Amino acid sequence: MIVASPKPIEEVINTVKDCKKLLILGCNECVTVCEAGGKKEVGILASALRMYFAKQGQQILIEERTLERQCDHEYLEEIRDIADTYDAILSLACGVGVQFTAEKYLSTVVLPGVNTCFLGATEERGLWTERCQACGSCVLASTGGICPVSRCAKRVLNGPCGGSTKGKCEISKEVDCAWQLIVDRLTALGKMDEYEQIAPLKDWSTDRAGGPRKVAKEDVQS
Amino acid sequence: MSLKTDSKLEKILRAGHLAVTSECGPPRGTDLSKVEEKANLIKDCVDAINVTDNQTSVTRMCSLAACIKIKLMGLDPVLQMVTRDRNRIAMQSDILGAAGFGINNMLCLSGDHQSFGDCATGQNVHDLDSMQLVQTVRHMRDEGKFLGGGDIAGPPKIFVGAAANPFADPFEVRVPRLAKKIAAGAEFIQTQCIYNVEKFEKWIGLANDRGLTEKVFILAGVTPMKSAGMAKYMKNRVPGMDVPDEIIKRLSDQPKEKQAEEGIKICIETMQRLKEVKGVAGFHVMAIEWEEIVPELVKGAGLYPRPEV
C-alpha cells in the first residue's frame, strides 16, 4: 500500500488559516490502514483545528467527510454538490488523491494534509516500512524476493557494498542491509550460485527517469 | 607480458614487482598547489597516486581536475570515480576526459552514502553500481563503444580497478564478490585498510584457492594510525572497518606523543608480513592527511627504491 504520515499540525494550520469554511476529506484505503488519513484521523485533525482556531478567536467552519477512495472518479463524484461550497478541501489522502480531487474540482483549493512516504507494508501495529519504489521493472526474481532498489540506500544491484556491518547498513544501525537479507535468503534457498551472476545495467526508463508513467489495459478500456 | 594501457601501475604489476600506490585528497577549495604539494611528498616512493572522489561525501575539488594536475607533473594518477554523484552519461563523459589527458588508471567505487557528508539532503544517483562501472570502462576500452552502442573515436585506454573490503559483512560473500568484480573486468583491486591481518589472510587464502589472485592484482590497503583516538574512531564510526582491540591497546599503552610512532610501526609490520603472503601484488598506502609519512612507511617495508619500468 501507499504509506503516508500526517503533516505537522503547525504546517496544516498555516495552510488553512485563511479559510472560513473547510472540508477535511479522508480516504478509506491505504491512508486508513496506515492511520494517517482515514475517518478516525479526519476526526482527530478536525477537533484539533477547531480547538486551535477557537482559542485564537477565529471563526472557521470545519466539516468532515471520508470517501471510499480519492483515486477513483466514482467516489470523488460523491462530493460534486458540495465541493465548491468550501474555501478549501484539506485532503488526507496520498498525493494521488490530493491531485485527483484537485483535477476534478477546479474552483476549490485542495491542500495536502499528509506527506506521502513510500510503498510499504505494516510491519507491526504503528510501524510501516518500505518495500517498493515502483521502478517499473521488477528484479525480485533474481534477488531472493528482497528488493535492492527500495531497500538498499545506494540501490546497489550487485551488493553488498563495503559499508555492510553486522547485517546493518552504513547509514544507520537501525537499517537492515538489504544485501545481507538477500544473501541469507539465497543461502536458505540453496541458490547462492545465482549470486555470482552480474546484474546488468538497469533500464531506468520505466522508473521516474522516464517521465510520468502510464499503464493501459486496452481490453478493459471502453 | 601484454599491456592493455600506458599505465605505469600496469607495467609494474605485469612485470611482477610489488606495486605501491598512495592517495591524495583534493582540497576544499580551488588551490591546485595543494595537490602539487601532496603529490610531491609521495611521488618518489609510489608508482601511482589515487585521487579520491568527494570522499565521505564531503564536497571537494573534483578528482578529475586534481588527476590532470598530477598527470601534468609527469606522474601516474588513479582517477577514483564513485557512482553516487553521476549518471551513465556523466561517467562516460568523464572517462573520455580523463583518457584525453592521458590518465591511465581508474578505481570504480559506489561511494559513501551522502548522509555522511556536507550535503546530507542531496539526491544520490546510483544509475550504475561499482561493478557495472567496471563493466562500462572495460566495454568502452575493449569494444571501443559507448553504452548506447555508438563507436568511440579513440577508446579510453584505462587500467581498471575496483575496491574490495574483506572486513565488511557478510564475510562469506566477500570472495564471491571479488570473483564478480573480476568477471566484470577489474584488473586490479585496492582493499580497505587492513588492521585485522588474520582475517585478511583468510580472505586472500580463499581467493587463492579459487585462482582469483592469478586473474587480478590485489593491492593490500594500509593506513597508519596517528593515535589511539583515531583507532577508536575508525573502529566505531567508519563503516566496514575492522580494528582489533589489540591494535587499540598497543597504541593506548604508549604515551600520547609516542602513539604516532607506534602507529607507523604497526603499519610497517603489517606490510612486511603481507609482502610474503601469496596473492598480494602490492600495497595501497592511505595516509589520510599525513602524506609526508608515506616515504618512511614504504622504506620501512623494504619497498624503496621503486623499480624503473
XYZ file of C-alpha atoms in Angstrom:
531
model
C 0.000 0.000 0.000
C 0.900 3.667 -0.131
C 2.201 4.771 3.242
C 1.730 8.340 4.421
C 2.268 10.262 7.618
C 0.378 13.301 8.938
C 1.891 16.686 8.242
C 2.905 18.611 11.362
C -0.126 20.447 12.757
C 1.685 23.816 12.509
C 2.117 23.321 8.776
C -1.551 22.395 8.360
C -2.669 25.413 10.396
C -0.535 27.679 8.254
C -2.081 26.399 5.012
C -5.743 26.585 6.161
C -5.664 29.698 8.370
C -7.326 31.992 5.847
C -10.320 29.707 5.260
C -13.786 30.405 6.542
C -15.163 27.016 5.571
C -13.000 23.926 5.305
C -13.691 20.315 4.370
C -11.301 17.699 5.718
C -11.527 14.824 3.280
C -10.317 11.380 4.327
C -9.755 8.275 2.242
C -10.808 4.797 3.255
C -7.929 2.997 1.531
C -4.160 2.961 2.212
C -4.087 6.020 4.453
C -6.723 4.426 6.671
C -4.594 1.318 7.065
C -1.501 3.368 7.910
C -3.581 5.523 10.251
C -2.715 8.812 8.583
C -5.854 9.881 6.728
C -8.877 7.682 7.434
C -12.134 8.612 9.117
C -10.523 8.453 12.551
C -7.658 10.803 11.633
C -10.079 13.185 9.896
C -11.994 13.441 13.183
C -8.876 13.963 15.265
C -7.464 16.637 12.966
C -10.847 18.426 12.741
C -11.072 18.568 16.541
C -7.518 19.810 16.882
C -8.068 22.572 14.319
C -11.414 23.614 15.827
C -9.775 23.915 19.224
C -6.849 25.874 17.846
C -8.955 28.369 15.898
C -11.491 28.741 18.765
C -8.612 29.649 21.055
C -7.439 32.201 18.509
C -10.969 33.630 18.400
C -11.123 32.823 14.720
C -14.394 31.733 13.086
C -13.835 28.739 10.830
C -16.355 26.066 9.919
C -14.685 22.695 9.644
C -16.612 19.744 8.202
C -15.572 16.100 7.882
C -16.042 13.561 5.137
C -14.291 10.315 4.224
C -14.610 8.757 0.790
C -14.104 5.127 -0.142
C -11.248 6.243 -2.409
C -9.923 9.541 -3.686
C -8.144 7.969 -6.641
C -11.357 6.989 -8.383
C -13.822 9.189 -10.304
C -16.790 7.256 -8.984
C -16.201 8.013 -5.307
C -14.940 11.547 -5.841
C -18.248 12.342 -7.569
C -19.944 11.971 -4.180
C -18.827 15.473 -3.190
C -19.772 17.068 -6.529
C -22.670 19.019 -4.985
C -20.744 20.432 -2.054
C -17.165 20.819 -3.203
C -17.439 24.430 -4.295
C -19.139 25.493 -1.063
C -15.787 25.303 0.733
C -12.869 27.705 0.630
C -10.576 24.701 0.676
C -10.550 20.937 0.853
C -7.812 19.513 3.069
C -7.265 16.039 1.667
C -5.760 13.425 3.917
C -5.332 11.040 1.004
C -1.953 10.283 -0.566
C -0.561 12.624 -3.203
C -2.611 10.780 -5.805
C -5.870 11.510 -4.015
C -4.969 15.156 -3.438
C -4.222 15.655 -7.115
C -7.200 13.706 -8.399
C -9.502 15.747 -6.171
C -7.896 18.962 -7.389
C -8.239 17.913 -11.026
C -11.929 17.283 -10.519
C -12.818 20.395 -8.538
C -11.019 23.176 -10.326
C -12.555 26.089 -8.478
C -11.745 24.870 -4.967
C -8.325 24.967 -3.344
C -7.204 21.430 -2.487
C -4.455 21.100 0.132
C -2.444 18.107 1.317
C -2.774 17.075 4.959
C -0.306 14.197 4.871
C 3.155 13.518 3.460
C 3.105 10.579 1.078
C 6.117 8.480 2.030
C 6.511 5.171 0.189
C 5.064 1.849 -0.912
C 5.273 -0.379 2.100
C 3.801 -2.868 4.485
C 2.563 -2.938 8.052
C 5.495 -4.414 9.920
C 3.624 -4.255 13.224
C 0.928 -2.038 14.681
C 2.098 1.523 14.226
C 5.158 0.657 12.123
C 5.260 0.723 8.342
C 8.346 0.038 6.266
C 9.284 0.479 2.624
C 9.267 -2.436 0.198
C 8.944 -0.989 -3.314
C 9.869 2.100 -5.321
C 7.741 1.240 -8.345
C 10.754 1.165 -10.672
C 8.549 -0.414 -13.316
C 10.825 -3.378 -13.977
C 10.845 -5.841 -11.105
C 14.126 -7.569 -10.216
C 12.842 -9.655 -7.283
C 13.195 -12.939 -9.190
C 16.977 -12.651 -9.040
C 17.346 -11.184 -5.558
C 15.660 -13.789 -3.409
C 12.442 -11.785 -3.220
C 14.124 -8.841 -1.448
C 14.297 -5.545 -3.307
C 17.687 -3.805 -3.513
C 16.174 -0.826 -5.343
C 13.955 0.176 -2.432
C 15.833 -1.350 0.484
C 19.500 -0.572 -0.271
C 20.439 3.069 0.424
C 22.564 3.018 -2.755
C 20.185 0.792 -4.742
C 23.216 -1.373 -5.497
C 22.214 -4.176 -7.857
C 25.402 -6.148 -7.199
C 25.784 -5.853 -3.468
C 26.533 -5.691 -0.655
C 28.712 -2.608 -0.719
C 31.703 -2.240 1.589
C 29.634 -0.486 4.251
C 27.600 -3.514 5.343
C 28.372 -4.259 9.001
C 26.821 -6.984 11.146
C 23.752 -7.124 8.926
C 23.179 -3.380 9.057
C 23.501 -0.581 6.529
C 26.241 2.040 6.749
C 23.655 4.813 7.077
C 22.235 3.518 10.377
C 22.426 0.628 12.786
C 18.606 0.677 12.660
C 18.505 -0.178 8.956
C 18.935 -3.738 7.720
C 21.445 -4.248 4.914
C 19.230 -5.390 2.041
C 22.082 -7.405 0.578
C 22.658 -9.245 3.844
C 18.963 -10.209 3.694
C 19.333 -11.228 0.035
C 22.406 -13.357 0.746
C 20.706 -15.001 3.743
C 17.639 -15.783 1.661
C 19.581 -17.084 -1.350
C 21.583 -19.260 1.052
C 18.399 -20.624 2.651
C 17.000 -21.366 -0.812
C 20.234 -23.083 -1.887
C 20.627 -20.516 -4.668
C 23.928 -18.838 -3.846
C 25.290 -19.869 -7.243
C 22.933 -17.232 -8.655
C 24.658 -14.584 -6.541
C 27.682 -14.644 -8.835
C 25.696 -13.672 -11.894
C 26.302 -9.974 -12.505
C 23.107 -7.940 -12.601
C 23.197 -5.968 -15.852
C 22.840 -2.195 -16.125
C 19.257 -1.422 -15.208
C 16.866 0.195 -17.646
C 15.623 3.122 -15.561
C 13.331 4.382 -18.319
C 10.452 2.561 -16.620
C 11.325 4.385 -13.396
C 10.811 8.077 -12.573
C 13.660 8.785 -15.024
C 11.400 8.039 -17.987
C 8.922 10.778 -17.101
C 5.288 10.366 -15.964
C 4.203 6.788 -16.474
C 1.008 5.179 -17.630
C -0.392 1.670 -17.636
C -3.048 0.919 -20.249
C -5.032 -2.306 -20.414
C -6.780 -1.990 -23.711
C -9.086 -4.974 -23.375
C -10.919 -3.390 -20.468
C -10.932 0.180 -21.773
C -14.280 1.429 -23.011
C 53.569 -9.571 -20.919
C 50.850 -7.865 -22.887
C 49.939 -4.387 -21.758
C 46.456 -3.041 -22.314
C 47.286 0.549 -21.459
C 50.136 3.001 -20.953
C 49.679 2.810 -17.201
C 52.875 2.707 -15.182
C 50.968 0.828 -12.500
C 50.010 -1.838 -15.023
C 53.640 -2.122 -16.219
C 54.933 -2.554 -12.657
C 52.337 -5.182 -11.809
C 52.661 -7.167 -15.028
C 56.435 -7.161 -14.615
C 55.891 -8.984 -11.332
C 57.008 -6.203 -8.982
C 55.167 -5.419 -5.780
C 53.412 -2.153 -6.637
C 52.950 0.779 -4.301
C 50.163 3.306 -4.633
C 49.096 6.072 -2.330
C 46.443 8.730 -2.395
C 45.778 12.439 -2.345
C 42.525 14.038 -1.269
C 41.767 17.155 -3.351
C 41.379 20.470 -1.488
C 38.173 22.022 -0.197
C 38.835 24.963 -2.464
C 40.411 25.990 -5.715
C 44.095 25.905 -4.853
C 45.713 23.281 -7.090
C 49.079 23.887 -5.461
C 47.780 21.823 -2.508
C 47.510 18.852 -4.861
C 51.004 19.520 -6.148
C 52.396 19.702 -2.600
C 50.818 16.407 -1.592
C 51.915 14.676 -4.796
C 55.476 15.940 -4.320
C 55.582 14.446 -0.818
C 54.911 10.938 -2.111
C 55.921 10.823 -5.754
C 59.331 9.184 -5.361
C 58.077 6.248 -3.343
C 54.907 5.275 -5.208
C 54.069 4.048 -8.704
C 50.699 5.736 -8.964
C 48.653 8.223 -6.966
C 44.949 7.743 -6.318
C 42.856 10.875 -6.211
C 39.752 10.495 -4.097
C 36.319 11.491 -5.368
C 34.489 13.574 -2.764
C 35.418 11.040 -0.096
C 32.984 10.586 2.787
C 30.587 12.635 0.653
C 32.250 15.905 1.620
C 32.358 18.273 -1.347
C 35.849 18.916 -2.679
C 37.600 19.825 -5.906
C 36.775 17.167 -8.495
C 39.024 14.150 -8.740
C 39.430 14.617 -12.493
C 40.893 18.123 -12.198
C 43.323 17.039 -9.482
C 44.296 13.992 -11.593
C 45.052 16.247 -14.547
C 47.312 18.331 -12.316
C 49.159 15.211 -11.169
C 49.431 13.947 -14.748
C 50.908 17.270 -15.828
C 53.577 16.774 -13.136
C 54.645 13.676 -15.081
C 53.137 11.227 -12.559
C 50.604 8.422 -12.945
C 47.271 9.270 -11.288
C 44.447 6.845 -10.491
C 41.092 8.532 -11.045
C 38.673 7.435 -8.353
C 35.075 7.622 -9.518
C 32.008 6.999 -7.398
C 28.624 6.111 -8.825
C 26.862 8.219 -6.191
C 27.092 11.546 -7.995
C 26.953 10.828 -11.720
C 24.693 9.054 -14.155
C 25.973 6.943 -17.041
C 26.211 9.934 -19.373
C 28.399 11.907 -16.956
C 30.581 8.907 -16.133
C 31.285 8.002 -19.746
C 31.962 11.646 -20.446
C 34.435 11.964 -17.543
C 36.137 8.729 -18.599
C 36.757 10.207 -22.040
C 38.004 13.451 -20.487
C 40.387 11.552 -18.245
C 41.742 9.422 -21.072
C 42.085 12.548 -23.204
C 44.528 13.908 -20.636
C 46.447 10.633 -20.535
C 45.030 9.439 -17.235
C 45.589 5.715 -17.442
C 44.018 4.291 -14.295
C 40.604 4.303 -12.684
C 39.226 2.951 -9.441
C 35.480 2.288 -9.649
C 33.524 2.761 -6.424
C 29.978 3.193 -5.233
C 30.992 5.880 -2.706
C 29.982 6.554 0.878
C 26.361 7.473 1.391
C 25.731 11.214 1.140
C 24.369 11.296 4.686
C 27.994 11.221 5.939
C 28.917 14.414 4.144
C 28.112 18.091 3.874
C 25.106 17.656 1.573
C 23.057 15.141 3.514
C 19.817 16.445 1.995
C 21.058 15.897 -1.552
C 19.899 13.271 -4.009
C 22.108 10.311 -4.860
C 22.287 8.931 -8.368
C 23.454 5.302 -8.415
C 22.389 4.851 -12.014
C 25.095 2.160 -12.131
C 26.772 0.349 -9.264
C 30.537 -0.003 -8.915
C 30.578 -3.375 -10.651
C 28.644 -2.015 -13.603
C 31.037 0.943 -13.760
C 33.918 -1.528 -14.093
C 31.998 -3.195 -16.926
C 31.390 0.187 -18.533
C 35.057 1.210 -18.593
C 36.095 -2.181 -19.974
C 33.345 -2.016 -22.598
C 34.458 1.437 -23.681
C 38.111 0.398 -23.791
C 37.885 -3.103 -25.258
C 34.876 -2.772 -27.551
C 35.514 0.875 -28.380
C 31.808 1.518 -27.887
C 29.605 3.708 -25.770
C 26.960 2.042 -23.604
C 24.457 3.324 -26.145
C 26.201 1.319 -28.860
C 27.890 4.109 -30.803
C 31.563 3.952 -31.750
C 34.071 5.884 -29.664
C 36.588 7.832 -31.703
C 39.735 6.848 -29.797
C 38.630 4.496 -26.999
C 39.922 5.261 -23.491
C 42.981 3.140 -22.661
C 42.365 2.820 -18.960
C 43.648 0.213 -16.499
C 40.587 -0.660 -14.441
C 40.493 -1.154 -10.713
C 37.901 -1.807 -8.073
C 37.788 -1.877 -4.303
C 37.342 -4.855 -2.039
C 36.558 -4.843 1.636
C 37.418 -8.218 3.169
C 36.083 -6.940 6.504
C 32.557 -5.986 5.511
C 29.726 -8.406 6.115
C 28.646 -10.988 5.259
C 32.163 -12.485 5.098
C 31.027 -15.499 3.055
C 30.220 -13.310 0.034
C 33.451 -11.333 0.119
C 35.336 -13.791 -2.088
C 32.365 -14.464 -4.428
C 32.025 -10.697 -4.684
C 35.697 -10.405 -5.647
C 35.035 -13.067 -8.293
C 32.151 -10.975 -9.597
C 34.310 -7.861 -9.823
C 36.930 -9.810 -11.743
C 34.250 -11.194 -14.060
C 33.038 -7.621 -14.566
C 36.553 -6.731 -15.743
C 38.511 -5.461 -12.739
C 42.269 -5.771 -13.381
C 43.494 -4.520 -10.028
C 41.963 -4.320 -6.579
C 42.738 -1.915 -3.770
C 41.472 -3.157 -0.433
C 40.028 -1.476 2.612
C 42.620 -0.623 5.306
C 43.911 -3.803 6.904
C 44.259 -3.980 10.673
C 42.858 -7.468 11.170
C 45.687 -9.189 9.309
C 44.472 -12.699 10.067
C 41.062 -12.047 8.586
C 42.711 -10.551 5.503
C 44.940 -13.607 5.139
C 41.890 -15.848 5.398
C 40.151 -13.845 2.675
C 43.112 -13.836 0.288
C 43.676 -17.533 1.020
C 40.140 -18.280 -0.158
C 40.768 -16.070 -3.199
C 43.960 -18.048 -3.910
C 42.019 -21.321 -3.626
C 39.638 -20.125 -6.317
C 42.505 -18.988 -8.538
C 41.309 -15.398 -8.333
C 44.680 -13.905 -7.431
C 46.004 -15.153 -10.766
C 43.374 -13.080 -12.547
C 43.683 -9.810 -10.658
C 46.372 -7.793 -8.883
C 45.471 -7.240 -5.250
C 46.987 -4.216 -3.558
C 46.643 -4.512 0.198
C 45.352 -1.305 1.763
C 47.136 0.118 4.804
C 46.623 3.280 6.824
C 48.945 4.274 9.686
C 47.160 5.209 12.907
C 48.129 8.622 14.263
C 46.730 7.986 17.722
C 44.653 5.656 19.867
C 41.775 8.113 19.391
C 41.928 7.666 15.629
C 41.930 3.886 16.030
C 38.842 4.030 18.247
C 37.109 6.380 15.834
C 37.826 4.067 12.905
C 36.631 1.048 14.830
C 33.397 2.615 15.968
C 32.458 5.170 13.363
C 33.823 4.179 9.971
C 31.559 1.700 8.160
C 33.111 -1.607 7.185
C 36.298 -1.068 9.230
C 37.734 -3.860 11.392
C 40.168 -2.599 14.037
C 41.050 -5.332 16.536
C 41.260 -4.374 20.209
C 44.946 -5.308 20.383
C 45.753 -2.520 17.891
C 43.939 -0.022 20.081
C 45.718 -1.423 23.140
C 49.158 -1.164 21.526
C 48.507 2.494 20.769
C 46.866 3.331 24.113
C 49.736 1.720 26.004
C 52.012 4.397 24.581
C 52.103 7.961 25.893
C 50.270 10.351 23.553
C 53.443 11.709 21.934
C 54.634 8.192 21.059
C 51.355 6.887 19.607
C 52.008 8.062 16.055
C 55.395 6.335 16.110
C 53.702 3.136 17.281
C 51.096 3.540 14.506
C 53.884 3.739 11.914
C 55.498 0.654 13.423
C 52.246 -1.322 13.219
C 51.751 -0.239 9.619
C 55.257 -1.286 8.585
C 54.905 -4.627 10.377
C 51.644 -5.232 8.516
C 53.286 -4.545 5.162
C 56.306 -6.692 5.949
C 54.062 -9.599 6.912
C 51.759 -9.196 3.914
C 54.671 -8.926 1.448
C 55.187 -12.634 1.979
C 51.529 -13.571 1.519
C 50.630 -15.304 -1.726
C 48.276 -13.202 -3.802
C 49.422 -9.819 -2.504
C 50.627 -7.864 -5.550
C 51.423 -4.644 -3.765
C 50.239 -2.014 -1.326
C 47.885 0.911 -1.317
C 49.108 3.273 1.388
C 46.389 5.638 2.532
C 47.953 8.129 4.931
C 44.963 10.365 5.443
C 46.136 13.992 5.723
C 49.554 12.569 6.665
C 51.102 12.211 3.218
C 54.578 13.158 4.462
C 54.825 9.846 6.319
C 54.393 7.699 3.192
C 58.137 7.598 2.287
C 59.006 6.335 5.772
C 56.382 3.590 5.507
C 57.457 2.488 2.053
C 61.137 2.490 3.019
C 60.372 0.714 6.287
C 58.585 -2.027 4.395
C 61.613 -2.503 2.120
C 59.758 -1.290 -0.959
C 62.125 1.548 -1.837
C 63.501 2.444 -4.326
C 60.657 1.889 -6.744
C 61.518 -0.147 -9.835
C 62.070 1.618 -13.153
C 59.824 0.375 -15.940
